[in-house]
């Protein structure tokens, strides 16, 4: 039992830190956000909400300059001021921003916040256990190797969540009658806005943009083929 104490303490610490982070994020969002107030964007949000069975869906603007979307632990959906600024400049369409919102809805619908909490807790426990074992076998670098290995696992799990949210967004936009091209063009523009991603793909917490686009296109090709076989005219956009 005594040997397990450090691991149990690590799990308890991870849970406490996650709850504290969620509380701090909620306070930050409450202080620096407001409901989305733009008729064309709101019309897109309503279409997504109807397709998702959430008639009262609202999106919010998080007033920070970076370009991002966010699904809060409490289920609220945000786009940042950086996204809205690009829209105001005419560099993004309402449908392209809709694809960001649909992606964040995917994180909520698929329970990624809860899963990430579980994953994070497990990763911290695994890191503590690995550090104990490797620290004895490889003094001085064992703890560093344990951190590296669990970091690689965390990045892989994050990429899995992103691919799942992309697929959910593609299906939701299709159901809402929004063009598939908007999700793909948004990723293209994201590459221009954010610049080329640094580091090898397997270290990135988000998948490479080209891989995300390829998967979205493959999904729509499969759906289009299924529609043709069923005699339905349902273009993928």
PDB file of N, CA and C in Angstrom, residues 126-195:
ATOM      1  N   UNK A 126       0.624   7.464 -14.548  1.00  0.00           N
ATOM      2  CA  UNK A 126       1.605   6.691 -15.309  1.00  0.00           C
ATOM      3  C   UNK A 126       2.975   7.337 -15.241  1.00  0.00           C
ATOM      4  N   UNK A 127       3.009   8.681 -15.327  1.00  0.00           N
ATOM      5  CA  UNK A 127       4.293   9.365 -15.248  1.00  0.00           C
ATOM      6  C   UNK A 127       4.951   9.142 -13.900  1.00  0.00           C
ATOM      7  N   UNK A 128       4.161   9.188 -12.818  1.00  0.00           N
ATOM      8  CA  UNK A 128       4.724   8.957 -11.486  1.00  0.00           C
ATOM      9  C   UNK A 128       5.278   7.547 -11.363  1.00  0.00           C
ATOM     10  N   UNK A 129       4.504   6.559 -11.879  1.00  0.00           N
ATOM     11  CA  UNK A 129       4.963   5.169 -11.791  1.00  0.00           C
ATOM     12  C   UNK A 129       6.215   4.946 -12.640  1.00  0.00           C
ATOM     13  N   UNK A 130       6.202   5.491 -13.862  1.00  0.00           N
ATOM     14  CA  UNK A 130       7.366   5.340 -14.737  1.00  0.00           C
ATOM     15  C   UNK A 130       8.592   6.024 -14.155  1.00  0.00           C
ATOM     16  N   UNK A 131       8.387   7.201 -13.583  1.00  0.00           N
ATOM     17  CA  UNK A 131       9.512   7.931 -13.004  1.00  0.00           C
ATOM     18  C   UNK A 131      10.134   7.147 -11.860  1.00  0.00           C
ATOM     19  N   UNK A 132       9.299   6.466 -11.079  1.00  0.00           N
ATOM     20  CA  UNK A 132       9.821   5.662  -9.985  1.00  0.00           C
ATOM     21  C   UNK A 132      10.669   4.511 -10.512  1.00  0.00           C
ATOM     22  N   UNK A 133      10.132   3.812 -11.527  1.00  0.00           N
ATOM     23  CA  UNK A 133      10.838   2.642 -12.060  1.00  0.00           C
ATOM     24  C   UNK A 133      12.083   3.064 -12.825  1.00  0.00           C
ATOM     25  N   UNK A 134      11.918   4.011 -13.758  1.00  0.00           N
ATOM     26  CA  UNK A 134      13.046   4.420 -14.598  1.00  0.00           C
ATOM     27  C   UNK A 134      14.089   5.197 -13.801  1.00  0.00           C
ATOM     28  N   UNK A 135      13.630   5.882 -12.753  1.00  0.00           N
ATOM     29  CA  UNK A 135      14.585   6.607 -11.918  1.00  0.00           C
ATOM     30  C   UNK A 135      15.570   5.681 -11.248  1.00  0.00           C
ATOM     31  N   UNK A 136      15.130   4.465 -10.938  1.00  0.00           N
ATOM     32  CA  UNK A 136      16.040   3.486 -10.339  1.00  0.00           C
ATOM     33  C   UNK A 136      16.955   2.859 -11.387  1.00  0.00           C
ATOM     34  N   UNK A 137      16.383   2.604 -12.575  1.00  0.00           N
ATOM     35  CA  UNK A 137      17.172   1.969 -13.635  1.00  0.00           C
ATOM     36  C   UNK A 137      18.120   2.954 -14.310  1.00  0.00           C
ATOM     37  N   UNK A 138      17.661   4.201 -14.468  1.00  0.00           N
ATOM     38  CA  UNK A 138      18.445   5.215 -15.191  1.00  0.00           C
ATOM     39  C   UNK A 138      18.501   6.488 -14.351  1.00  0.00           C
ATOM     40  N   UNK A 139      19.288   6.481 -13.302  1.00  0.00           N
ATOM     41  CA  UNK A 139      19.344   7.665 -12.428  1.00  0.00           C
ATOM     42  C   UNK A 139      19.730   8.921 -13.212  1.00  0.00           C
ATOM     43  N   UNK A 140      19.008   9.996 -12.921  1.00  0.00           N
ATOM     44  CA  UNK A 140      19.330  11.266 -13.560  1.00  0.00           C
ATOM     45  C   UNK A 140      18.500  11.561 -14.791  1.00  0.00           C
ATOM     46  N   UNK A 141      18.150  10.530 -15.567  1.00  0.00           N
ATOM     47  CA  UNK A 141      17.359  10.776 -16.781  1.00  0.00           C
ATOM     48  C   UNK A 141      16.057   9.990 -16.785  1.00  0.00           C
ATOM     49  N   UNK A 142      15.867   9.126 -15.809  1.00  0.00           N
ATOM     50  CA  UNK A 142      14.649   8.318 -15.776  1.00  0.00           C
ATOM     51  C   UNK A 142      13.381   9.152 -15.723  1.00  0.00           C
ATOM     52  N   UNK A 143      13.371  10.191 -14.877  1.00  0.00           N
ATOM     53  CA  UNK A 143      12.185  11.039 -14.757  1.00  0.00           C
ATOM     54  C   UNK A 143      11.938  11.801 -16.062  1.00  0.00           C
ATOM     55  N   UNK A 144      13.011  12.228 -16.728  1.00  0.00           N
ATOM     56  CA  UNK A 144      12.864  12.954 -17.993  1.00  0.00           C
ATOM     57  C   UNK A 144      12.265  12.048 -19.064  1.00  0.00           C
ATOM     58  N   UNK A 145      12.721  10.799 -19.127  1.00  0.00           N
ATOM     59  CA  UNK A 145      12.178   9.848 -20.101  1.00  0.00           C
ATOM     60  C   UNK A 145      10.703   9.585 -19.820  1.00  0.00           C
ATOM     61  N   UNK A 146      10.350   9.449 -18.537  1.00  0.00           N
ATOM     62  CA  UNK A 146       8.944   9.219 -18.170  1.00  0.00           C
ATOM     63  C   UNK A 146       8.076  10.385 -18.629  1.00  0.00           C
ATOM     64  N   UNK A 147       8.558  11.621 -18.448  1.00  0.00           N
ATOM     65  CA  UNK A 147       7.800  12.797 -18.881  1.00  0.00           C
ATOM     66  C   UNK A 147       7.659  12.826 -20.397  1.00  0.00           C
ATOM     67  N   UNK A 148       8.731  12.475 -21.115  1.00  0.00           N
ATOM     68  CA  UNK A 148       8.688  12.456 -22.576  1.00  0.00           C
ATOM     69  C   UNK A 148       7.673  11.433 -23.078  1.00  0.00           C
ATOM     70  N   UNK A 149       7.699  10.231 -22.511  1.00  0.00           N
ATOM     71  CA  UNK A 149       6.800   9.167 -22.973  1.00  0.00           C
ATOM     72  C   UNK A 149       5.339   9.525 -22.719  1.00  0.00           C
ATOM     73  N   UNK A 150       5.042  10.053 -21.549  1.00  0.00           N
ATOM     74  CA  UNK A 150       3.649  10.406 -21.266  1.00  0.00           C
ATOM     75  C   UNK A 150       3.225  11.627 -22.093  1.00  0.00           C
ATOM     76  N   UNK A 151       4.174  12.512 -22.417  1.00  0.00           N
ATOM     77  CA  UNK A 151       3.853  13.640 -23.293  1.00  0.00           C
ATOM     78  C   UNK A 151       3.483  13.181 -24.690  1.00  0.00           C
ATOM     79  N   UNK A 152       4.208  12.181 -25.189  1.00  0.00           N
ATOM     80  CA  UNK A 152       3.888  11.628 -26.505  1.00  0.00           C
ATOM     81  C   UNK A 152       2.505  10.989 -26.500  1.00  0.00           C
ATOM     82  N   UNK A 153       2.179  10.292 -25.408  1.00  0.00           N
ATOM     83  CA  UNK A 153       0.854   9.684 -25.292  1.00  0.00           C
ATOM     84  C   UNK A 153      -0.225  10.761 -25.267  1.00  0.00           C
ATOM     85  N   UNK A 154       0.006  11.841 -24.521  1.00  0.00           N
ATOM     86  CA  UNK A 154      -0.975  12.920 -24.438  1.00  0.00           C
ATOM     87  C   UNK A 154      -1.217  13.542 -25.810  1.00  0.00           C
ATOM     88  N   UNK A 155      -0.131  13.750 -26.585  1.00  0.00           N
ATOM     89  CA  UNK A 155      -0.278  14.332 -27.920  1.00  0.00           C
ATOM     90  C   UNK A 155      -1.080  13.409 -28.823  1.00  0.00           C
ATOM     91  N   UNK A 156      -0.830  12.115 -28.718  1.00  0.00           N
ATOM     92  CA  UNK A 156      -1.574  11.158 -29.554  1.00  0.00           C
ATOM     93  C   UNK A 156      -3.054  11.172 -29.215  1.00  0.00           C
ATOM     94  N   UNK A 157      -3.383  11.218 -27.932  1.00  0.00           N
ATOM     95  CA  UNK A 157      -4.787  11.240 -27.525  1.00  0.00           C
ATOM     96  C   UNK A 157      -5.456  12.543 -27.945  1.00  0.00           C
ATOM     97  N   UNK A 158      -4.724  13.655 -27.882  1.00  0.00           N
ATOM     98  CA  UNK A 158      -5.284  14.927 -28.317  1.00  0.00           C
ATOM     99  C   UNK A 158      -5.579  14.904 -29.810  1.00  0.00           C
ATOM    100  N   UNK A 159      -4.677  14.327 -30.597  1.00  0.00           N
ATOM    101  CA  UNK A 159      -4.915  14.242 -32.036  1.00  0.00           C
ATOM    102  C   UNK A 159      -6.131  13.379 -32.332  1.00  0.00           C
ATOM    103  N   UNK A 160      -6.314  12.318 -31.569  1.00  0.00           N
ATOM    104  CA  UNK A 160      -7.504  11.473 -31.733  1.00  0.00           C
ATOM    105  C   UNK A 160      -8.772  12.294 -31.512  1.00  0.00           C
ATOM    106  N   UNK A 161      -8.797  13.098 -30.468  1.00  0.00           N
ATOM    107  CA  UNK A 161      -9.974  13.921 -30.188  1.00  0.00           C
ATOM    108  C   UNK A 161     -10.227  14.914 -31.316  1.00  0.00           C
ATOM    109  N   UNK A 162      -9.165  15.497 -31.866  1.00  0.00           N
ATOM    110  CA  UNK A 162      -9.329  16.474 -32.940  1.00  0.00           C
ATOM    111  C   UNK A 162      -9.915  15.824 -34.195  1.00  0.00           C
ATOM    112  N   UNK A 163      -9.438  14.634 -34.535  1.00  0.00           N
ATOM    113  CA  UNK A 163      -9.984  13.937 -35.698  1.00  0.00           C
ATOM    114  C   UNK A 163     -11.462  13.607 -35.482  1.00  0.00           C
ATOM    115  N   UNK A 164     -11.814  13.177 -34.280  1.00  0.00           N
ATOM    116  CA  UNK A 164     -13.208  12.849 -33.988  1.00  0.00           C
ATOM    117  C   UNK A 164     -14.092  14.097 -34.087  1.00  0.00           C
ATOM    118  N   UNK A 165     -13.608  15.218 -33.548  1.00  0.00           N
ATOM    119  CA  UNK A 165     -14.381  16.462 -33.619  1.00  0.00           C
ATOM    120  C   UNK A 165     -14.502  16.962 -35.059  1.00  0.00           C
ATOM    121  N   UNK A 166     -13.460  16.757 -35.864  1.00  0.00           N
ATOM    122  CA  UNK A 166     -13.540  17.107 -37.284  1.00  0.00           C
ATOM    123  C   UNK A 166     -14.635  16.309 -37.980  1.00  0.00           C
ATOM    124  N   UNK A 167     -14.684  15.019 -37.701  1.00  0.00           N
ATOM    125  CA  UNK A 167     -15.683  14.160 -38.343  1.00  0.00           C
ATOM    126  C   UNK A 167     -17.094  14.558 -37.900  1.00  0.00           C
ATOM    127  N   UNK A 168     -17.238  14.849 -36.615  1.00  0.00           N
ATOM    128  CA  UNK A 168     -18.544  15.290 -36.115  1.00  0.00           C
ATOM    129  C   UNK A 168     -18.959  16.591 -36.819  1.00  0.00           C
ATOM    130  N   UNK A 169     -18.014  17.536 -36.942  1.00  0.00           N
ATOM    131  CA  UNK A 169     -18.317  18.814 -37.578  1.00  0.00           C
ATOM    132  C   UNK A 169     -18.719  18.621 -39.033  1.00  0.00           C
ATOM    133  N   UNK A 170     -18.018  17.728 -39.737  1.00  0.00           N
ATOM    134  CA  UNK A 170     -18.354  17.466 -41.145  1.00  0.00           C
ATOM    135  C   UNK A 170     -19.780  16.941 -41.273  1.00  0.00           C
ATOM    136  N   UNK A 171     -20.137  15.995 -40.388  1.00  0.00           N
ATOM    137  CA  UNK A 171     -21.484  15.421 -40.436  1.00  0.00           C
ATOM    138  C   UNK A 171     -22.539  16.453 -40.053  1.00  0.00           C
ATOM    139  N   UNK A 172     -22.238  17.275 -39.050  1.00  0.00           N
ATOM    140  CA  UNK A 172     -23.207  18.273 -38.598  1.00  0.00           C
ATOM    141  C   UNK A 172     -23.427  19.343 -39.663  1.00  0.00           C
ATOM    142  N   UNK A 173     -22.350  19.800 -40.284  1.00  0.00           N
ATOM    143  CA  UNK A 173     -22.502  20.808 -41.332  1.00  0.00           C
ATOM    144  C   UNK A 173     -23.299  20.247 -42.505  1.00  0.00           C
ATOM    145  N   UNK A 174     -23.044  19.010 -42.833  1.00  0.00           N
ATOM    146  CA  UNK A 174     -23.801  18.375 -43.919  1.00  0.00           C
ATOM    147  C   UNK A 174     -25.281  18.329 -43.570  1.00  0.00           C
ATOM    148  N   UNK A 175     -25.590  17.939 -42.332  1.00  0.00           N
ATOM    149  CA  UNK A 175     -26.986  17.865 -41.889  1.00  0.00           C
ATOM    150  C   UNK A 175     -27.638  19.249 -41.877  1.00  0.00           C
ATOM    151  N   UNK A 176     -26.822  20.285 -41.610  1.00  0.00           N
ATOM    152  CA  UNK A 176     -27.352  21.648 -41.565  1.00  0.00           C
ATOM    153  C   UNK A 176     -27.425  22.290 -42.941  1.00  0.00           C
ATOM    154  N   UNK A 177     -26.961  21.574 -43.972  1.00  0.00           N
ATOM    155  CA  UNK A 177     -26.978  22.127 -45.321  1.00  0.00           C
ATOM    156  C   UNK A 177     -25.895  23.150 -45.576  1.00  0.00           C
ATOM    157  N   UNK A 178     -24.821  23.099 -44.782  1.00  0.00           N
ATOM    158  CA  UNK A 178     -23.689  24.002 -44.973  1.00  0.00           C
ATOM    159  C   UNK A 178     -22.629  23.302 -45.821  1.00  0.00           C
ATOM    160  N   UNK A 179     -21.910  24.036 -46.647  1.00  0.00           N
ATOM    161  CA  UNK A 179     -21.007  23.396 -47.605  1.00  0.00           C
ATOM    162  C   UNK A 179     -19.776  22.774 -46.945  1.00  0.00           C
ATOM    163  N   UNK A 180     -19.432  21.584 -47.403  1.00  0.00           N
ATOM    164  CA  UNK A 180     -18.208  20.932 -46.930  1.00  0.00           C
ATOM    165  C   UNK A 180     -16.991  21.778 -47.259  1.00  0.00           C
ATOM    166  N   UNK A 181     -17.070  22.504 -48.374  1.00  0.00           N
ATOM    167  CA  UNK A 181     -15.941  23.332 -48.794  1.00  0.00           C
ATOM    168  C   UNK A 181     -15.578  24.370 -47.742  1.00  0.00           C
ATOM    169  N   UNK A 182     -16.546  24.796 -46.927  1.00  0.00           N
ATOM    170  CA  UNK A 182     -16.266  25.815 -45.909  1.00  0.00           C
ATOM    171  C   UNK A 182     -15.331  25.264 -44.837  1.00  0.00           C
ATOM    172  N   UNK A 183     -15.525  24.004 -44.439  1.00  0.00           N
ATOM    173  CA  UNK A 183     -14.649  23.407 -43.433  1.00  0.00           C
ATOM    174  C   UNK A 183     -13.240  23.251 -43.991  1.00  0.00           C
ATOM    175  N   UNK A 184     -13.135  22.847 -45.235  1.00  0.00           N
ATOM    176  CA  UNK A 184     -11.819  22.652 -45.855  1.00  0.00           C
ATOM    177  C   UNK A 184     -11.119  23.993 -46.065  1.00  0.00           C
ATOM    178  N   UNK A 185     -11.836  24.992 -46.571  1.00  0.00           N
ATOM    179  CA  UNK A 185     -11.209  26.298 -46.813  1.00  0.00           C
ATOM    180  C   UNK A 185     -10.810  26.960 -45.498  1.00  0.00           C
ATOM    181  N   UNK A 186     -11.568  26.698 -44.425  1.00  0.00           N
ATOM    182  CA  UNK A 186     -11.178  27.251 -43.131  1.00  0.00           C
ATOM    183  C   UNK A 186      -9.816  26.710 -42.715  1.00  0.00           C
ATOM    184  N   UNK A 187      -9.592  25.405 -42.911  1.00  0.00           N
ATOM    185  CA  UNK A 187      -8.294  24.830 -42.566  1.00  0.00           C
ATOM    186  C   UNK A 187      -7.192  25.417 -43.435  1.00  0.00           C
ATOM    187  N   UNK A 188      -7.472  25.627 -44.711  1.00  0.00           N
ATOM    188  CA  UNK A 188      -6.475  26.244 -45.587  1.00  0.00           C
ATOM    189  C   UNK A 188      -6.097  27.634 -45.073  1.00  0.00           C
ATOM    190  N   UNK A 189      -7.092  28.405 -44.689  1.00  0.00           N
ATOM    191  CA  UNK A 189      -6.822  29.747 -44.196  1.00  0.00           C
ATOM    192  C   UNK A 189      -6.132  29.707 -42.839  1.00  0.00           C
ATOM    193  N   UNK A 190      -6.476  28.722 -42.029  1.00  0.00           N
ATOM    194  CA  UNK A 190      -5.811  28.564 -40.743  1.00  0.00           C
ATOM    195  C   UNK A 190      -4.316  28.379 -40.940  1.00  0.00           C
ATOM    196  N   UNK A 191      -3.931  27.613 -41.949  1.00  0.00           N
ATOM    197  CA  UNK A 191      -2.512  27.407 -42.227  1.00  0.00           C
ATOM    198  C   UNK A 191      -1.837  28.730 -42.558  1.00  0.00           C
ATOM    199  N   UNK A 192      -2.531  29.590 -43.298  1.00  0.00           N
ATOM    200  CA  UNK A 192      -1.956  30.892 -43.652  1.00  0.00           C
ATOM    201  C   UNK A 192      -1.884  31.818 -42.443  1.00  0.00           C
ATOM    202  N   UNK A 193      -2.918  31.752 -41.590  1.00  0.00           N
ATOM    203  CA  UNK A 193      -2.961  32.638 -40.424  1.00  0.00           C
ATOM    204  C   UNK A 193      -1.939  32.221 -39.377  1.00  0.00           C
ATOM    205  N   UNK A 194      -1.880  30.902 -39.109  1.00  0.00           N
ATOM    206  CA  UNK A 194      -1.024  30.401 -38.046  1.00  0.00           C
ATOM    207  C   UNK A 194       0.401  30.151 -38.499  1.00  0.00           C
ATOM    208  N   UNK A 195       0.620  29.999 -39.832  1.00  0.00           N
ATOM    209  CA  UNK A 195       1.942  29.660 -40.325  1.00  0.00           C
ATOM    210  C   UNK A 195       2.168  28.168 -40.237  1.00  0.00           C
TER     211      UNK A 195
END
